[in-house]
Coordinates of C-alpha atoms and ligand atoms in Angstrom, one line a residue:
M1 CA 178.4 51.0 224.1
T2 CA 179.0 48.3 221.5
K3 CA 175.8 47.1 219.8
I4 CA 174.8 43.4 219.7
A5 CA 175.5 42.0 216.2
M6 CA 173.1 40.0 214.1
K7 CA 173.9 37.3 211.6
T8 CA 170.7 36.9 209.5
P9 CA 168.3 39.7 208.9
L10 CA 164.7 39.7 210.1
V11 CA 161.9 40.1 207.7
E12 CA 160.3 43.4 208.7
M13 CA 156.7 43.9 207.7
D14 CA 155.7 47.5 208.4
G15 CA 152.0 48.3 208.7
D16 CA 149.3 51.0 209.2
E17 CA 147.9 53.8 211.4
M18 CA 148.8 54.0 215.1
T19 CA 150.8 50.7 215.1
R20 CA 153.0 52.1 212.3
I21 CA 153.8 55.1 214.6
I22 CA 154.5 52.8 217.5
W23 CA 156.6 50.6 215.2
Q24 CA 159.1 53.4 214.4
M25 CA 159.3 54.5 218.1
I26 CA 160.1 50.9 219.2
K27 CA 162.9 50.7 216.6
D28 CA 164.3 54.1 217.4
E29 CA 164.2 53.9 221.2
L30 CA 164.2 50.2 222.1
I31 CA 166.0 48.3 219.4
C32 CA 168.5 50.3 217.4
P33 CA 170.4 51.9 220.3
F34 CA 171.2 48.3 221.5
V35 CA 171.3 46.1 218.5
D36 CA 173.0 46.5 215.2
L37 CA 169.6 45.8 213.6
Q38 CA 169.5 44.1 210.2
T39 CA 166.2 43.6 208.5
E40 CA 164.8 43.0 205.0
Y41 CA 162.2 45.7 204.9
Y42 CA 158.7 45.3 203.4
D43 CA 156.2 48.1 203.6
L44 CA 152.8 46.4 204.0
G45 CA 151.2 49.8 204.7
L46 CA 148.0 50.0 202.7
E47 CA 149.4 52.7 200.3
N48 CA 152.2 50.5 199.3
R49 CA 150.0 47.4 199.0
E50 CA 147.9 49.5 196.6
A51 CA 151.0 50.7 194.7
T52 CA 152.4 47.2 194.3
A53 CA 149.0 45.5 193.6
D54 CA 149.6 43.6 196.9
Q55 CA 152.8 42.0 195.5
V56 CA 154.7 43.3 198.5
T57 CA 152.6 41.0 200.8
V58 CA 153.5 38.0 198.7
D59 CA 157.2 39.0 198.6
S60 CA 157.3 39.4 202.4
A61 CA 155.9 35.9 202.9
E62 CA 158.4 34.5 200.4
A63 CA 161.2 36.3 202.2
T64 CA 160.0 34.6 205.4
K65 CA 160.5 31.2 203.8
R66 CA 164.0 32.2 202.8
L67 CA 165.1 33.9 206.1
G68 CA 162.9 32.0 208.6
V69 CA 161.8 34.8 211.0
A70 CA 159.5 37.8 210.4
V71 CA 158.1 40.5 212.6
K72 CA 154.8 42.1 211.4
C73 CA 153.1 45.4 212.3
A74 CA 149.3 45.4 212.4
T75 CA 147.8 46.2 209.0
I76 CA 144.4 47.4 207.7
T77 CA 142.2 44.7 206.2
P78 CA 140.3 46.8 203.6
N79 CA 136.5 47.0 203.7
A80 CA 134.3 49.3 201.7
A81 CA 135.1 52.4 203.9
R82 CA 138.8 51.8 203.4
V83 CA 138.5 51.5 199.7
D84 CA 137.1 55.1 199.7
E85 CA 139.5 56.4 202.4
Y86 CA 142.6 55.1 200.5
H87 CA 141.3 55.4 196.9
L88 CA 142.0 51.7 196.4
S89 CA 141.7 50.0 193.0
Q90 CA 140.3 46.9 194.7
M91 CA 139.5 45.5 198.2
W92 CA 142.8 43.8 198.8
K93 CA 142.7 40.6 200.8
S94 CA 143.7 40.4 204.5
P95 CA 147.6 40.4 204.5
N96 CA 147.4 37.9 207.4
G97 CA 145.3 35.6 205.3
T98 CA 147.7 35.8 202.3
I99 CA 150.8 35.2 204.5
R100 CA 149.1 32.3 206.3
A101 CA 148.2 30.6 203.0
I102 CA 151.8 30.9 201.8
L103 CA 153.5 29.8 205.0
D104 CA 150.9 27.1 205.9
G105 CA 150.8 28.0 209.5
T106 CA 149.0 27.6 212.8
V107 CA 148.4 30.8 215.0
F108 CA 149.5 30.8 218.6
R109 CA 148.2 33.5 220.9
A110 CA 149.6 34.0 224.4
P111 CA 148.8 36.7 227.0
I112 CA 151.6 38.8 228.6
V113 CA 151.1 38.3 232.3
V114 CA 152.1 41.2 234.6
K115 CA 151.5 41.9 238.3
G116 CA 148.7 44.4 238.8
I117 CA 146.7 43.3 235.8
E118 CA 145.1 40.2 237.4
P119 CA 143.4 37.5 235.4
Y120 CA 139.7 37.0 236.4
V121 CA 140.6 33.4 237.2
R122 CA 142.5 33.4 240.5
T123 CA 144.5 30.2 239.9
W124 CA 146.1 31.4 236.6
T125 CA 149.7 32.4 237.4
K126 CA 151.2 31.5 234.1
P127 CA 150.0 32.3 230.5
I128 CA 147.8 29.9 228.6
T129 CA 148.6 29.8 224.9
I130 CA 146.0 28.9 222.3
A131 CA 147.0 27.1 219.1
R132 CA 144.2 27.5 216.7
H133 CA 143.8 25.4 213.6
A134 CA 143.0 27.9 210.8
Y135 CA 141.5 25.6 208.1
G136 CA 138.1 24.1 207.3
D137 CA 135.2 23.0 209.6
V138 CA 132.4 25.5 209.9
Y139 CA 134.5 28.3 208.3
K140 CA 134.3 26.6 205.0
N141 CA 130.9 25.1 205.2
T142 CA 127.9 24.4 202.8
E143 CA 124.5 24.9 204.4
L144 CA 120.9 24.6 203.4
R145 CA 117.6 25.6 204.7
I146 CA 115.2 22.7 204.3
P147 CA 111.8 24.2 203.4
A148 CA 109.6 21.2 203.7
P149 CA 109.7 17.4 204.2
G150 CA 112.4 15.5 202.3
K151 CA 115.7 13.7 202.6
V152 CA 119.2 15.2 203.1
E153 CA 122.2 12.9 202.2
L154 CA 126.0 13.2 202.2
V155 CA 127.3 11.8 198.9
Y156 CA 130.9 11.1 198.0
T157 CA 131.7 10.6 194.3
P158 CA 135.2 9.2 193.8
A159 CA 137.3 11.2 191.2
D160 CA 138.4 7.9 189.6
G161 CA 134.9 6.8 188.8
G162 CA 134.7 4.3 191.7
E163 CA 131.6 3.5 193.7
E164 CA 129.6 6.3 195.3
I165 CA 129.3 6.4 199.1
R166 CA 126.0 7.8 200.6
A167 CA 124.9 8.5 204.1
T168 CA 121.5 9.9 205.2
V169 CA 121.8 13.1 207.3
Q170 CA 118.1 13.3 208.1
E171 CA 114.7 12.3 206.8
F172 CA 113.0 15.6 207.3
D173 CA 109.2 15.4 208.1
Q174 CA 109.1 19.2 208.6
P175 CA 111.2 22.3 207.7
G176 CA 114.7 22.6 209.2
I177 CA 118.4 23.2 208.4
A178 CA 121.4 21.1 207.3
Q179 CA 125.2 21.7 207.0
G180 CA 128.2 20.0 205.3
I181 CA 131.7 20.6 206.6
H182 CA 135.1 19.0 205.8
N183 CA 138.8 19.0 206.7
L184 CA 141.9 17.5 205.1
D185 CA 144.4 15.0 206.6
A186 CA 147.3 17.1 205.4
S187 CA 146.0 20.3 207.1
I188 CA 145.3 18.5 210.4
G189 CA 148.8 17.0 210.2
S190 CA 150.3 20.5 209.7
F191 CA 148.3 21.8 212.6
A192 CA 149.6 18.9 214.8
R193 CA 153.2 19.4 213.8
A194 CA 153.1 23.1 214.3
S195 CA 151.6 22.6 217.7
F196 CA 154.2 20.0 218.8
E197 CA 157.1 22.2 217.4
Y198 CA 155.8 25.2 219.3
A199 CA 155.6 23.1 222.5
L200 CA 159.2 22.0 222.1
S201 CA 160.4 25.5 221.2
T202 CA 158.8 27.0 224.3
G203 CA 159.3 24.0 226.6
Q204 CA 155.6 23.8 227.6
D205 CA 153.2 20.8 227.8
I206 CA 150.5 20.6 225.1
W207 CA 146.8 19.7 225.4
F208 CA 144.5 18.9 222.5
A209 CA 140.8 18.3 222.8
S210 CA 137.9 17.4 220.5
K211 CA 134.5 15.7 220.8
D212 CA 135.5 12.3 219.5
T213 CA 133.0 10.4 221.7
I214 CA 130.2 12.1 219.8
S215 CA 131.8 12.7 216.4
K216 CA 133.3 9.2 216.0
T217 CA 134.6 9.7 212.5
Y218 CA 135.3 13.5 212.1
D219 CA 136.7 14.5 215.4
H220 CA 138.1 11.1 215.9
R221 CA 140.3 11.6 212.8
F222 CA 141.8 14.7 214.5
K223 CA 142.6 12.7 217.6
D224 CA 144.1 9.8 215.6
I225 CA 146.3 12.1 213.4
F226 CA 147.6 14.0 216.5
Q227 CA 148.4 10.7 218.2
E228 CA 150.1 9.1 215.2
I229 CA 152.3 12.1 214.6
F230 CA 153.1 12.4 218.2
D231 CA 154.1 8.7 218.5
N232 CA 156.1 8.6 215.3
E233 CA 157.9 12.0 215.3
Y234 CA 157.7 13.6 218.7
R235 CA 157.5 11.2 221.6
Q236 CA 161.2 10.9 222.0
R237 CA 161.9 14.6 221.7
F238 CA 159.2 15.4 224.2
E239 CA 160.7 12.9 226.7
E240 CA 164.1 14.5 226.3
A241 CA 162.6 18.0 226.8
G242 CA 160.6 16.8 229.8
I243 CA 157.2 17.9 228.4
T244 CA 154.0 16.0 227.8
Y245 CA 151.2 15.7 225.2
F246 CA 147.8 15.2 226.7
Y247 CA 144.5 14.5 224.9
T248 CA 141.1 14.8 226.5
L249 CA 137.5 15.7 225.6
I250 CA 136.8 19.4 224.9
D251 CA 134.4 19.8 227.8
D252 CA 136.8 18.1 230.2
A253 CA 139.6 20.4 228.8
V254 CA 137.5 23.5 229.5
A255 CA 137.0 22.4 233.1
R256 CA 140.7 21.6 233.6
V257 CA 141.8 24.9 232.0
I258 CA 139.8 26.9 234.6
R259 CA 141.3 24.9 237.5
S260 CA 144.8 25.0 236.1
E261 CA 147.6 27.4 237.0
G262 CA 148.4 27.9 233.3
G263 CA 151.8 27.5 231.6
F264 CA 150.7 25.2 228.8
I265 CA 149.6 25.2 225.1
W266 CA 146.0 24.4 224.3
A267 CA 145.6 23.2 220.7
C268 CA 142.0 23.9 219.5
K269 CA 140.0 23.0 216.5
N270 CA 139.1 26.0 214.4
Y271 CA 135.8 26.9 216.1
D272 CA 137.0 26.1 219.6
G273 CA 140.1 28.3 219.0
D274 CA 138.0 31.2 217.7
V275 CA 135.7 31.2 220.8
M276 CA 138.3 30.2 223.5
S277 CA 141.0 32.7 222.4
D278 CA 138.5 35.6 222.9
M279 CA 137.5 34.1 226.3
L280 CA 141.2 33.8 227.3
S281 CA 142.3 37.2 226.2
T282 CA 139.5 38.9 228.1
A283 CA 140.0 36.7 231.1
F284 CA 143.7 37.6 231.2
G285 CA 143.0 41.4 231.0
S286 CA 143.4 43.1 227.7
L287 CA 143.7 42.5 223.9
A288 CA 146.6 45.0 223.9
M289 CA 148.6 42.4 226.1
M290 CA 148.2 39.5 223.7
T291 CA 151.0 38.3 221.5
S292 CA 150.5 36.3 218.3
V293 CA 152.9 34.1 216.3
L294 CA 152.3 32.2 213.1
V295 CA 154.4 29.0 213.1
S296 CA 154.7 26.8 210.0
P297 CA 155.5 23.1 210.2
H298 CA 158.6 23.9 208.1
G299 CA 160.0 26.0 210.9
Y300 CA 159.1 29.6 209.7
Y301 CA 158.0 32.1 212.4
E302 CA 156.1 35.3 212.0
Y303 CA 155.6 37.4 215.2
E304 CA 152.9 40.2 215.6
A305 CA 150.6 41.8 218.1
A306 CA 147.1 40.2 218.3
H307 CA 145.3 43.6 218.1
G308 CA 144.7 45.8 215.0
T309 CA 145.9 49.2 213.9
V310 CA 144.1 51.1 216.7
Q311 CA 142.4 53.4 214.2
R312 CA 140.5 55.5 216.8
H313 CA 143.8 56.5 218.5
Y314 CA 145.4 57.3 215.1
Y315 CA 142.7 59.8 214.2
K316 CA 143.3 61.5 217.6
H317 CA 147.0 61.5 216.8
L318 CA 146.4 63.0 213.4
A319 CA 144.3 65.7 215.0
G320 CA 147.2 66.6 217.2
E321 CA 145.7 65.2 220.4
E322 CA 147.7 63.1 222.9
T323 CA 147.3 59.3 222.7
S324 CA 148.0 56.6 225.3
T325 CA 148.2 53.6 223.1
N326 CA 149.6 50.4 224.5
S327 CA 152.8 49.2 222.7
V328 CA 153.4 46.1 224.8
A329 CA 152.2 43.5 222.3
T330 CA 154.2 45.1 219.5
I331 CA 157.3 45.3 221.7
F332 CA 156.9 41.6 222.4
A333 CA 156.5 40.9 218.7
W334 CA 160.0 42.4 218.2
S335 CA 161.5 40.6 221.2
G336 CA 159.9 37.3 220.1
A337 CA 161.4 37.7 216.6
L338 CA 164.9 38.8 217.9
R339 CA 164.9 35.9 220.4
K340 CA 164.1 33.3 217.7
R341 CA 166.7 34.8 215.4
G342 CA 169.2 34.6 218.2
E343 CA 168.4 31.0 218.9
L344 CA 168.6 30.0 215.3
D345 CA 171.9 31.8 214.7
E346 CA 173.3 30.8 218.1
L347 CA 173.7 34.4 219.3
P348 CA 173.1 34.2 223.1
E349 CA 173.6 38.0 223.5
L350 CA 170.6 38.6 221.2
V351 CA 168.5 36.1 223.1
A352 CA 169.5 37.8 226.4
F353 CA 168.6 41.2 224.9
A354 CA 165.1 39.9 224.0
D355 CA 164.7 38.7 227.6
R356 CA 165.9 42.1 228.9
L357 CA 163.6 44.1 226.7
E358 CA 160.6 42.0 227.9
R359 CA 161.7 42.3 231.5
A360 CA 162.1 46.1 231.2
T361 CA 158.6 46.4 229.6
V362 CA 157.0 44.3 232.4
D363 CA 158.9 46.1 235.1
T364 CA 157.8 49.4 233.8
I365 CA 154.2 48.4 234.2
E366 CA 154.7 46.7 237.6
S367 CA 156.4 50.0 238.8
G368 CA 153.0 51.6 238.2
L369 CA 153.7 53.4 234.9
M370 CA 151.3 52.3 232.2
T371 CA 149.1 53.4 229.3
G372 CA 145.4 54.3 229.7
D373 CA 143.9 50.9 228.8
L374 CA 145.8 49.3 231.7
A375 CA 145.5 52.2 234.1
A376 CA 141.7 51.6 233.8
I377 CA 141.8 48.0 234.9
T378 CA 144.8 47.7 237.2
T379 CA 144.4 46.5 240.8
M380 CA 147.4 48.8 241.7
E381 CA 146.6 52.0 243.6
N382 CA 147.5 55.3 242.0
P383 CA 148.9 54.1 238.7
T384 CA 150.7 56.7 236.6
K385 CA 149.0 57.0 233.2
V386 CA 151.4 58.0 230.5
N387 CA 151.2 58.8 226.8
T388 CA 152.3 56.5 223.9
R389 CA 155.8 57.9 223.6
D390 CA 156.5 58.3 227.3
F391 CA 155.7 54.7 228.0
I392 CA 158.3 53.6 225.4
L393 CA 160.8 56.2 226.7
A394 CA 160.3 54.8 230.2
V395 CA 161.1 51.3 229.0
A396 CA 164.2 52.6 227.2
E397 CA 165.4 54.2 230.4
R398 CA 165.1 50.9 232.3
L399 CA 166.9 49.0 229.5
R400 CA 169.8 51.4 229.9
Ligands
NAP1 P1 141.9 47.4 217.1 O1 142.9 48.1 216.3 O2 142.3 46.1 217.7 O3 141.3 48.3 218.2 C1 140.0 48.2 218.8 C2 140.0 48.9 220.1 O4 140.6 48.1 221.1 C3 140.7 50.2 220.0 O5 139.9 51.3 219.6 C4 141.1 50.4 221.5 O6 139.9 50.8 222.3 C5 141.4 49.0 221.9 N1 142.8 48.7 221.6 C6 143.3 47.8 220.7 N2 144.6 47.7 220.7 C7 145.0 48.7 221.6 C8 146.3 49.1 222.1 N3 147.4 48.6 221.6 N4 146.3 50.1 223.1 C9 145.2 50.6 223.5 N5 144.0 50.2 223.1 C10 143.9 49.3 222.2 O7 140.6 47.0 216.1 P2 139.8 47.9 215.1 O8 139.8 49.3 215.5 O9 138.5 47.2 215.0 O10 140.5 47.7 213.7 C11 141.4 48.7 213.2 C12 142.1 48.1 212.0 O11 142.9 47.1 212.4 C13 141.1 47.6 210.9 O12 141.4 48.2 209.7 C14 141.4 46.1 210.9 O13 141.3 45.6 209.6 C15 142.8 46.0 211.4 N6 143.1 44.8 212.1 C16 144.3 44.2 211.8 C17 144.8 43.1 212.5 C18 146.1 42.6 212.2 O14 146.9 43.1 211.4 N7 146.6 41.5 212.8 C19 144.0 42.5 213.5 C20 142.8 43.1 213.8 C21 142.3 44.2 213.1 P3 139.5 52.3 222.7 O15 139.3 52.9 221.4 O16 138.3 52.1 223.5 O17 140.7 52.9 223.4
MG2 MG1 136.8 35.0 218.0

């Protein structure tokens, strides 16, 4: 069998624990037998981040700017326990945070919909993708406890020595609390562009919602920036692609999402995205069936699974016990990256292979063969629960 050729390598970001084991199996069984795989390899495993003083993470993000498309394995974000476990010289930052800061991206999360794993909402027949703004608002706030009566104000002091602007938050006549938050026009603009680009690249409508009727300056600014960028840069391209941009209030959006059949992108402010993405992933079935892609407004893409390194399963694996870890989101990270590479390089065979890999994965589950996490929630009668490797081998068999 001749293998499918590639033109430009993918940036490959290897990771940790159980997902690192799955990573190798996917390459060996599902990709390399079919594709003449070319990658620029970066080992983001915690040992190598320690050995390179985390330079490898920065290098992998820079490589993504150069090559355009990356696929990332889940990685450990060190905490105090990990510092001891891996004898770390410092508590290295979250690789995802570092990569996001360099690529200036928005994170898109979409569930993988299969028959037999039914969403809790009956009308949802297509996936709903959340686009979450990842800068500012309550995640970068300043807050105070107000101990006793007194005045709280917002004060803006211009850097050029111009006139101060003041606004009263509250004249407190008793103890309470107060909070200051901010955002940046440039960051909101990046969020809007990444969202519109993603809608175009996936051919889906996009919704955006905020609370502009109540927050007449802050949330309204989000609404205005989205509308301005849409009118100036995207209206025409959306018309050509036959997709739409739709703005509504956040509470109206929530009601419409529940009544919808899915199949659109829901752009959310930072806090809304945090809360709603957990609601959606649970309502669609399982975190192990959720894909995640970081899209930058400059057109860089980084694909990954939404879940972590599945530490508990890894320790079972190390103890020689059988594991039944779900590899679907990691398989889809690879297929997503290969498809995007194929589109950018005009390689229809590579795009078709990505489609086939996803089809084979979904068909395997729909035939009744699945890992333990899905076997526990499926509506199918008598599912066959398989171990980590056997699931991947079953997908490989179908691909052939
Ligand atoms: P996790 O790896 O997402 O796993 C939490 C639990 O969810 C697992 O113990 C398992 O439940 C279930 N689960 C998640 N993915 C699964 C899969 N593919 N197949 C089957 N079950 C799955 O989160 P964690 O254990 O809290 O975190 C482990 C490490 O991952 C941490 O060091 C964290 O820093 C890192 N992390 C990385 C990323 C990333 O790189 N994007 C994201 C999140 C967390 P059961 O044990 O009940 O089977
Ligand atoms: Mg959350």
